[in-house]
Short mmCIF file of C-alpha atoms in Angstrom, two decimals:
data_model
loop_
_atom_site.label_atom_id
_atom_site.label_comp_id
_atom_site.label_asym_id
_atom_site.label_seq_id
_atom_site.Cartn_x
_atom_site.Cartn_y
_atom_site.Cartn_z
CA UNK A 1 -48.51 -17.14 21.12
CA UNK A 2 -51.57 -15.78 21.77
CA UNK A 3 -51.32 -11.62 23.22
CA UNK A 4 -54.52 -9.51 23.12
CA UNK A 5 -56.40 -7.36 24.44
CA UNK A 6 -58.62 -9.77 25.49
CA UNK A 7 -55.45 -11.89 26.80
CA UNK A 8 -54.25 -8.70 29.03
CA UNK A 9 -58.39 -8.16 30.49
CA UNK A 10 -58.05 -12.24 31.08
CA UNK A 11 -54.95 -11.98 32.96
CA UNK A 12 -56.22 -9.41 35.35
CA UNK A 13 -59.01 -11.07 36.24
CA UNK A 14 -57.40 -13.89 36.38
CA UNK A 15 -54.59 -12.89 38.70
CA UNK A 16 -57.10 -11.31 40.97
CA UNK A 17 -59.66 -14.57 41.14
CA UNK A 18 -56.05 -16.60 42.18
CA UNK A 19 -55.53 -13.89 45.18
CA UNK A 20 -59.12 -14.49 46.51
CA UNK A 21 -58.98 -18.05 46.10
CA UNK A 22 -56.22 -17.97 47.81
CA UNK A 23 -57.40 -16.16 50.99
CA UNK A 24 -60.99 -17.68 50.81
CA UNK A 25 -62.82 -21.08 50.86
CA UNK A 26 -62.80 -23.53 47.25
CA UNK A 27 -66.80 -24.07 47.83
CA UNK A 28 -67.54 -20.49 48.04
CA UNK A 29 -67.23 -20.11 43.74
CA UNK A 30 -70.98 -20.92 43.25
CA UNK A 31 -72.21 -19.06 45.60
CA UNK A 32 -76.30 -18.52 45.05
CA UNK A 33 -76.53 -15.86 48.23
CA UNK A 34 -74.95 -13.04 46.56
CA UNK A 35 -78.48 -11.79 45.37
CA UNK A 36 -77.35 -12.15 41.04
CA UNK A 37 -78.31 -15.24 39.42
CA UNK A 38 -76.01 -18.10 39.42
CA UNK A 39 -74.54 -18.47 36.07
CA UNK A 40 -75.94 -21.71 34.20
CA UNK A 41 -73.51 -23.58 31.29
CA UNK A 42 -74.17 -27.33 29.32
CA UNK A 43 -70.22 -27.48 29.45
CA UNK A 44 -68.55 -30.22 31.90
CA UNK A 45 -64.85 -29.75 32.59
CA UNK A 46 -62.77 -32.42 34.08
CA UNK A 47 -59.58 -31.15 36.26
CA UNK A 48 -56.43 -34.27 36.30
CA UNK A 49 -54.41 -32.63 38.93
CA UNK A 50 -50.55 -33.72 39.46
CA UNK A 51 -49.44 -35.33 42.71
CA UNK A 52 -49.77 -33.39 45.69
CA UNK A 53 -53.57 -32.15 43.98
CA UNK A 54 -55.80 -29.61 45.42
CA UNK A 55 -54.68 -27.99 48.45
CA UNK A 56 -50.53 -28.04 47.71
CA UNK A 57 -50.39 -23.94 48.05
CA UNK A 58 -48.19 -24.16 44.66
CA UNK A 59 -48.97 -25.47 41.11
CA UNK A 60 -52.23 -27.82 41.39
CA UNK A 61 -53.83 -25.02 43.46
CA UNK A 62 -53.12 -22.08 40.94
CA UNK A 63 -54.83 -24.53 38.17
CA UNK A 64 -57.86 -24.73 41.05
CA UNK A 65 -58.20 -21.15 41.09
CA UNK A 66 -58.80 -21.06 37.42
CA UNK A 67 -61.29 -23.88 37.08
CA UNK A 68 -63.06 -22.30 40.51
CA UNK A 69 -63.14 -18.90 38.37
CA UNK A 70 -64.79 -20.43 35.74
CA UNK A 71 -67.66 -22.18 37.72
CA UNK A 72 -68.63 -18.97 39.34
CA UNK A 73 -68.33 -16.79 36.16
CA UNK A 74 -69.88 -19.42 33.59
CA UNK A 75 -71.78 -22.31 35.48
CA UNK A 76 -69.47 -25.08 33.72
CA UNK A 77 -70.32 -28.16 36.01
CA UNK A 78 -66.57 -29.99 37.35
CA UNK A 79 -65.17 -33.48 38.56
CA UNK A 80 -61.66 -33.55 40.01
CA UNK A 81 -59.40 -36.21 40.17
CA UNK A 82 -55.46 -36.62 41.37
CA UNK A 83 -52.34 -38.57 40.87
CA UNK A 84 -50.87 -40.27 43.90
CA UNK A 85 -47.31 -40.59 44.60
CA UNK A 86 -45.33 -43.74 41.79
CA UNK A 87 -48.56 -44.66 39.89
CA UNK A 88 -48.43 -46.50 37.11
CA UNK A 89 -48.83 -44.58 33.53
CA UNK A 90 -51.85 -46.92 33.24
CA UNK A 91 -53.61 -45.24 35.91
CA UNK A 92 -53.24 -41.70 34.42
CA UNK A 93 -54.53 -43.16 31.69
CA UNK A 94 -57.33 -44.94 33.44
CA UNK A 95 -58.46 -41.19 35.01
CA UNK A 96 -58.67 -39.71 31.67
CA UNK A 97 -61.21 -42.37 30.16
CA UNK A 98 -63.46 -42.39 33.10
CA UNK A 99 -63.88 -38.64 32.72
CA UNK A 100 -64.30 -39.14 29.04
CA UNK A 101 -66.73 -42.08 29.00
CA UNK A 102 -68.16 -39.76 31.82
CA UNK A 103 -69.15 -37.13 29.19
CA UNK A 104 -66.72 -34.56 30.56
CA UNK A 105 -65.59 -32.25 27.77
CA UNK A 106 -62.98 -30.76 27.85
CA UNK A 107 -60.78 -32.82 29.92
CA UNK A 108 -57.82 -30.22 31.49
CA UNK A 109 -54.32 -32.36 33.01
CA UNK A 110 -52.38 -30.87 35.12
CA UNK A 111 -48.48 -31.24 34.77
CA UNK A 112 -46.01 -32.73 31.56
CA UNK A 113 -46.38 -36.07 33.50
CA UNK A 114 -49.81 -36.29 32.04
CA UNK A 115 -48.41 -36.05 28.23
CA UNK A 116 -47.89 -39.87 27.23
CA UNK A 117 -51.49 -40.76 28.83
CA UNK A 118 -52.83 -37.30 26.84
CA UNK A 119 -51.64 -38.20 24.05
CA UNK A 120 -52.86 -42.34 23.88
CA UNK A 121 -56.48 -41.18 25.42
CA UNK A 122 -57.01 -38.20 23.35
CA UNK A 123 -56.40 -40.91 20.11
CA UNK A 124 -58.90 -42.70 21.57
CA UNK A 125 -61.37 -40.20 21.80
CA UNK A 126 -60.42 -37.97 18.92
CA UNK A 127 -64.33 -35.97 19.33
CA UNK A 128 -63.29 -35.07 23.27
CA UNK A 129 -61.05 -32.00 23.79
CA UNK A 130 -58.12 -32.04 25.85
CA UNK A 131 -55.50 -29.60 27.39
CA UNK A 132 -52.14 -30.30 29.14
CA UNK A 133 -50.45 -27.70 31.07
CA UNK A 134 -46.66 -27.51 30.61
CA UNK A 135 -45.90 -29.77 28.08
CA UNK A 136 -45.82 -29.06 24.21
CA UNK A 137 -44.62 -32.46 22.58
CA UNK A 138 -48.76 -32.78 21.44
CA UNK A 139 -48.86 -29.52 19.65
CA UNK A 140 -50.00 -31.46 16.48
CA UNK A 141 -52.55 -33.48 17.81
CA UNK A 142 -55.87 -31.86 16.95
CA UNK A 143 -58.05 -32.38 19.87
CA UNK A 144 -55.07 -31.30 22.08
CA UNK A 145 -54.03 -27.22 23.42
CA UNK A 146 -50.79 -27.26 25.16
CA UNK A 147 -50.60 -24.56 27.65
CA UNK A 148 -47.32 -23.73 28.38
CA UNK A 149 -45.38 -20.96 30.30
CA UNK A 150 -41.41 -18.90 30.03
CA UNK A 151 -40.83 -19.78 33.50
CA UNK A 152 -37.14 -19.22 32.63
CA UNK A 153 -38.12 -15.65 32.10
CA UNK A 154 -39.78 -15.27 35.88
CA UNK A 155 -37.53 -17.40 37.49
CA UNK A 156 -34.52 -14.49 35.97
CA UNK A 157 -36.44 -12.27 38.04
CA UNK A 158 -36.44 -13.68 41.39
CA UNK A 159 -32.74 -14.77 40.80
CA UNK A 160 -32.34 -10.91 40.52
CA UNK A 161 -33.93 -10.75 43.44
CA UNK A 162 -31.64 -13.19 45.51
CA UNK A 163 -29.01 -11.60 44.22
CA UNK A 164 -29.54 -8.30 45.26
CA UNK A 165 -30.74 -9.06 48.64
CA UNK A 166 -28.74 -11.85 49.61
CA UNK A 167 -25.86 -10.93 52.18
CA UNK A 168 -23.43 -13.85 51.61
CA UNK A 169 -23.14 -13.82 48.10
CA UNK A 170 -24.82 -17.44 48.41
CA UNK A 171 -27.79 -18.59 47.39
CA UNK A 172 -29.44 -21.74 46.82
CA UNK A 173 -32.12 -23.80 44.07
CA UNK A 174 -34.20 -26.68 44.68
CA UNK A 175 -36.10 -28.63 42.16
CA UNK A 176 -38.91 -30.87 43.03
CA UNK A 177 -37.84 -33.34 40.01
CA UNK A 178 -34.71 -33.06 37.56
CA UNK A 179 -36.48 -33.21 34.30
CA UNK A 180 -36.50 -30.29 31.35
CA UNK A 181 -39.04 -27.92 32.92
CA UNK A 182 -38.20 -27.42 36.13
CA UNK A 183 -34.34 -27.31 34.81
CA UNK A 184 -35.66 -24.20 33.20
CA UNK A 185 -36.49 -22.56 36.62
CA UNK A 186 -32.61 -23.22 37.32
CA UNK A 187 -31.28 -22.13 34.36
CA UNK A 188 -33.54 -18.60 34.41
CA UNK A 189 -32.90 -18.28 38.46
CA UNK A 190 -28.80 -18.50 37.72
CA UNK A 191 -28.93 -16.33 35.01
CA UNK A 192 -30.96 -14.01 37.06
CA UNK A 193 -28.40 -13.72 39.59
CA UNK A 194 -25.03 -13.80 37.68
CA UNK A 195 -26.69 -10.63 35.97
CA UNK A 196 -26.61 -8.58 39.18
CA UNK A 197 -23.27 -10.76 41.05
CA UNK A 198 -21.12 -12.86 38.30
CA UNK A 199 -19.31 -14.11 41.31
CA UNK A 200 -22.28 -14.78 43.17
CA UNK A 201 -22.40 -18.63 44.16
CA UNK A 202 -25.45 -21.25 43.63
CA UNK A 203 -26.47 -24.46 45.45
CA UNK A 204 -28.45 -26.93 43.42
CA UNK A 205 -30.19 -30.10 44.78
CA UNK A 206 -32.99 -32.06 43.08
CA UNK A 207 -34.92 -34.01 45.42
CA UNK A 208 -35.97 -37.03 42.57
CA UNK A 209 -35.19 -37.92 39.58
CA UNK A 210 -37.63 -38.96 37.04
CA UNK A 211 -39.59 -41.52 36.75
CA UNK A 212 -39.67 -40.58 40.58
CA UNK A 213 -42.20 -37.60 40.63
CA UNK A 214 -42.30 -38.13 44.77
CA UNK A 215 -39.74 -34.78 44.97
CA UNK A 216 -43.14 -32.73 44.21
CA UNK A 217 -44.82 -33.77 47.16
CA UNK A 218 -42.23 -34.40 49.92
CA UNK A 219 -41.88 -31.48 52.73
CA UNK A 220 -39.15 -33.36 55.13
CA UNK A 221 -37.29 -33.87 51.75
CA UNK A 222 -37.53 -30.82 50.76
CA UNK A 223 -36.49 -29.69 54.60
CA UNK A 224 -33.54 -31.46 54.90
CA UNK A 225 -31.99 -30.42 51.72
CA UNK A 226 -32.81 -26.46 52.52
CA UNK A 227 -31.47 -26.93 55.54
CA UNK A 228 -28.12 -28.02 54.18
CA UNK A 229 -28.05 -25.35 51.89
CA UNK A 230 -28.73 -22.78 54.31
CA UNK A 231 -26.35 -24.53 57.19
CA UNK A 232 -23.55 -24.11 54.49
CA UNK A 233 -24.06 -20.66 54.29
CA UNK A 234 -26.69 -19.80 51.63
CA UNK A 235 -29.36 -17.19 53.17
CA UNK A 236 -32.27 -17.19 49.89
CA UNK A 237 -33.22 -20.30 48.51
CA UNK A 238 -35.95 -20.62 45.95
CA UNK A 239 -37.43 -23.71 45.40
CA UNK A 240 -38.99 -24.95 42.19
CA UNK A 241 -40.41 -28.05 44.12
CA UNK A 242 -44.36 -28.14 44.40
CA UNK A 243 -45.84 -29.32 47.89
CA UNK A 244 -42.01 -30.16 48.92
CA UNK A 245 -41.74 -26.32 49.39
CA UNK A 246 -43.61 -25.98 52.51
CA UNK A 247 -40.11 -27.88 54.11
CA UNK A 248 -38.01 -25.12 52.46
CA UNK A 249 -39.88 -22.29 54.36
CA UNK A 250 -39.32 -24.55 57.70
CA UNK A 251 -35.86 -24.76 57.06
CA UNK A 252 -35.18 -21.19 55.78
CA UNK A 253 -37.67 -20.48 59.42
CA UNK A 254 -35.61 -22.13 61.51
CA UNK A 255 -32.14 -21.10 60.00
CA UNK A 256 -33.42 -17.21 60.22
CA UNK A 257 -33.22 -17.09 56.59
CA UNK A 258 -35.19 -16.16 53.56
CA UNK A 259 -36.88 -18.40 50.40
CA UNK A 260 -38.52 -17.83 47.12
CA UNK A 261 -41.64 -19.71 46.52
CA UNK A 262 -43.01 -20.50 42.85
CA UNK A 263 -46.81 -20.95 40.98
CA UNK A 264 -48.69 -19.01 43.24
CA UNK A 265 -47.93 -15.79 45.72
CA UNK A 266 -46.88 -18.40 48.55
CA UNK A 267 -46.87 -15.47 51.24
CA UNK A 268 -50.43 -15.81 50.62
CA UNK A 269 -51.09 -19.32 51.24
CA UNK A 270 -47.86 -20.86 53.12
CA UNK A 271 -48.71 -21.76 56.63
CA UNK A 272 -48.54 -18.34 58.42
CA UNK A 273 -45.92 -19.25 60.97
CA UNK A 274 -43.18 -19.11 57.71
CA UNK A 275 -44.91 -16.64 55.86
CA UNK A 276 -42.68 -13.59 56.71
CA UNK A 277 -39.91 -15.80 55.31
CA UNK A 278 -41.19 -15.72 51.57
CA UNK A 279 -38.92 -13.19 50.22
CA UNK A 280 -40.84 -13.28 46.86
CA UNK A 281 -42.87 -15.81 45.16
CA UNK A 282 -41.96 -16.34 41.50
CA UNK A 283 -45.46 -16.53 39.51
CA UNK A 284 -46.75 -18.71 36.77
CA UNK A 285 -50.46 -17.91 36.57
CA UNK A 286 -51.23 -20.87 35.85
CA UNK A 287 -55.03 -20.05 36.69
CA UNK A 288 -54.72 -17.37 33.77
CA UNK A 289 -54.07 -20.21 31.14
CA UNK A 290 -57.08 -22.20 32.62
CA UNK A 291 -59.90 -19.60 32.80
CA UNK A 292 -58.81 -18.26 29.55
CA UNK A 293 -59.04 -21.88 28.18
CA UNK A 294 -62.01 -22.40 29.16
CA UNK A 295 -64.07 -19.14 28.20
CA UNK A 296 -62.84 -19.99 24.68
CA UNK A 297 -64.81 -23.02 25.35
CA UNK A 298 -67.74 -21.49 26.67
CA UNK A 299 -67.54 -19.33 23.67
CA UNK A 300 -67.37 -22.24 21.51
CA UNK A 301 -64.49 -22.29 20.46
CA UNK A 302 -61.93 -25.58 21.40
CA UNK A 303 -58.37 -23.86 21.93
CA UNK A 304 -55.51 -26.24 20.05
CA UNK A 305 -52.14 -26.35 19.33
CA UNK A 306 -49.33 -24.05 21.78
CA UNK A 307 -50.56 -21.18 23.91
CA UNK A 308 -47.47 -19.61 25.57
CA UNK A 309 -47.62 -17.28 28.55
CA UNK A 310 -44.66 -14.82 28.89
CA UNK A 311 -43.71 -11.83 31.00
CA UNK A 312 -45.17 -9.74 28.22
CA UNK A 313 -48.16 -10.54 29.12
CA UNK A 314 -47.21 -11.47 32.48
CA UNK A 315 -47.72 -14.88 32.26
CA UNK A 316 -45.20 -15.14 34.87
CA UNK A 317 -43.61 -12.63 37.19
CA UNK A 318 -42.77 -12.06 40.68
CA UNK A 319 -44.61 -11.10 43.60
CA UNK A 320 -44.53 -8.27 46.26
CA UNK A 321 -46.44 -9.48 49.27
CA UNK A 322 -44.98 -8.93 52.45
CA UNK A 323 -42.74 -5.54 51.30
CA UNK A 324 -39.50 -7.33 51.15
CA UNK A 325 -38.33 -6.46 47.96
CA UNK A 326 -40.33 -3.39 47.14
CA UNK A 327 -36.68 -1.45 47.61
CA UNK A 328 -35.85 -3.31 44.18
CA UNK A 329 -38.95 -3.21 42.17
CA UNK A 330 -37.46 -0.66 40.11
CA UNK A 331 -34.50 -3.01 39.50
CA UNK A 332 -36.37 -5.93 38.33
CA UNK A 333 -38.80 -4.43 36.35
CA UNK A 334 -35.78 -2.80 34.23
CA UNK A 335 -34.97 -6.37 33.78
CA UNK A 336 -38.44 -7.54 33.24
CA UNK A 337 -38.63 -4.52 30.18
CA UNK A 338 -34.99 -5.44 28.61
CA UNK A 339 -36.39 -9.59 28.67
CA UNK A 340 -39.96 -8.43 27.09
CA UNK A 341 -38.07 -5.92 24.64
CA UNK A 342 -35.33 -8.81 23.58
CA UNK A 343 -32.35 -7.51 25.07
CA UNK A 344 -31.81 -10.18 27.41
CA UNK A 345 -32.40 -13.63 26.17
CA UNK A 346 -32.65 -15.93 29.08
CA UNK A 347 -31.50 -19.52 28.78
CA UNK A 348 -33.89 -22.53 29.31
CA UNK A 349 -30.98 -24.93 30.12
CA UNK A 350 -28.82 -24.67 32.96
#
């Protein structure tokens, strides 16, 4: 695990560039009219985002903000590309050797359902550098970094938070896809909450299960199973879902009832007509791992093996647009010091 000083300066810039990205334009990073020069780099960095891509206010667009950081602060030229809803592991594959024979170096995928294609391509071009964010299983291979993040250790905050402000001792989790990492959002959000209400009770639906990675990109599904939740009494629901989250804020809208979003500060970039229903958003700065990745590589050095982003150095968190939880701050950040200080060990499986 990486934690410097040059980690903590990284992760405030870092957090900041995701906030304006998130309230400004994607083709204003490069912009040549602010009266400095525009930064100038030889390196070419290709972005494999998961389903949903660009533009899905969660995961994929914290990973933009990073890579949009890095063109206005470096120069590094960029190609994008994205999965689509049930392709076939052959055309994962198929975008990581175009970008390759392309000359794009290093080659960043977005999401653990890029490690199988990672690890075949990056075999086949052993003098190209890769990264995968949020999967470790390729933390030998030498032309590999695995960027990973505690989100158990967020995701204990914001169960705090549900806890504390929900008033039917209800609440609800909804996973995009039930596979290992977002089971860790689960297992961190319940342990969250049985920390503040033992008693408290916990809905759990997963919209797909893997090989089906459609639950990260499916608002009505994500809708309808909110909806449930909240008709049978829950009044917080956090989802863990990707672009299926947007139909968790309709349904918590239209049920006069609050949700959690994940990745990014969703009160930020959710559709403003369910923004005052984002309780808290928990964060994975996802655009920290990315820039920091790739000013290594501007400085010439080729990150490798496991880079881990924790709440110590806030890797993940919570966030506190919106005001509706600054009444508890003090609360979870006692529970963010006794997780950063060991005193709470938060599970990873449910």
């Amino acid at each position: 695990m990486r934690r410097s000083t040059k980690l903590a300066a990284l992760l405030s810039a870092g957090i900041l560039a995701l906030t304006t990205a998130a309230c400004g334009s994607e083709s204003d990073t490069n912009d040549e009219g602010t009266g400095g020069e525009t930064p100038t780099s030889d390196i070419k960095v290709a972005m494999a985002y998961d389903v949903g891509g660009r533009g899905d206010q969660s995961f994929n667009d914290s990973a933009a903000a990073g890579l949009d950081q890095a063109i206005a602060e470096f120069g590094v030229d960029s190609n994008e590309s994205e999965a689509s809803d049930g392709e076939a592991e052959t055309a994962r594959e198929e975008r990581l050797r175009t970008f390759a024979d392309a000359g794009f170096d290093p080659i960043i995928a977005v999401g653990f359902a890029y490690a199988a294609s990672v690890g075949k391509v990056a075999a086949e071009y052993p003098e190209v550098h890769f990264a995968i964010i949020d999967d470790s299983s390729l933390a030998d291979v030498p032309n590999v970094a695995s960027l990973v993040f505690a989100e158990e250790q967020g995701s204990f905050l914001v169960g705090a938070a549900a806890a504390l402000k929900t008033e039917t001792d209800h609440i609800g989790f909804i996973g995009g896809v039930q596979v290992p990492l977002i089971e860790k959002f689960e297992a961190g959000y319940e342990a969250g909450a049985q920390a503040v209400n033992p008693d408290i009770k916990i809905d759990v639906t997963y919209l797909t299960q893997a090989p089906d990675f459609s639950g990260f990109g499916d608002p009505a599904k994500g809708k309808t199973a909110a909806q449930g939740m909240y008709d049978g009494g829950a009044d917080v629901v956090f989802h863990a879902a990707g672009g299926s989250g947007g139909g968790v804020f309709e349904a918590a809208a239209d049920s006069d009832a609050k949700a959690i979003g994940v990745d990014s500060d969703q009160y930020n970039t959710a559709d403003p007509s369910v923004q005052d229903v984002i309780m808290t958003s928990m964060l994975k700065n996802v655009n920290v791992a990315v820039y920091q990745y790739l000013s290594e590589v501007v400085d010439g050095t080729f990150p490798a093996g496991v880079n881990t982003y924790d709440l110590a150095v806030d890797g993940v968190g919570y966030s506190t647009s919106g005001g509706f939880v600054d009444d508890i701050v003090s609360d979870l950040d006692g529970y963010k010091q006794q997780i950063v200080d060991g005193e709470i060990e938060v599970p990873t499986t449910p």
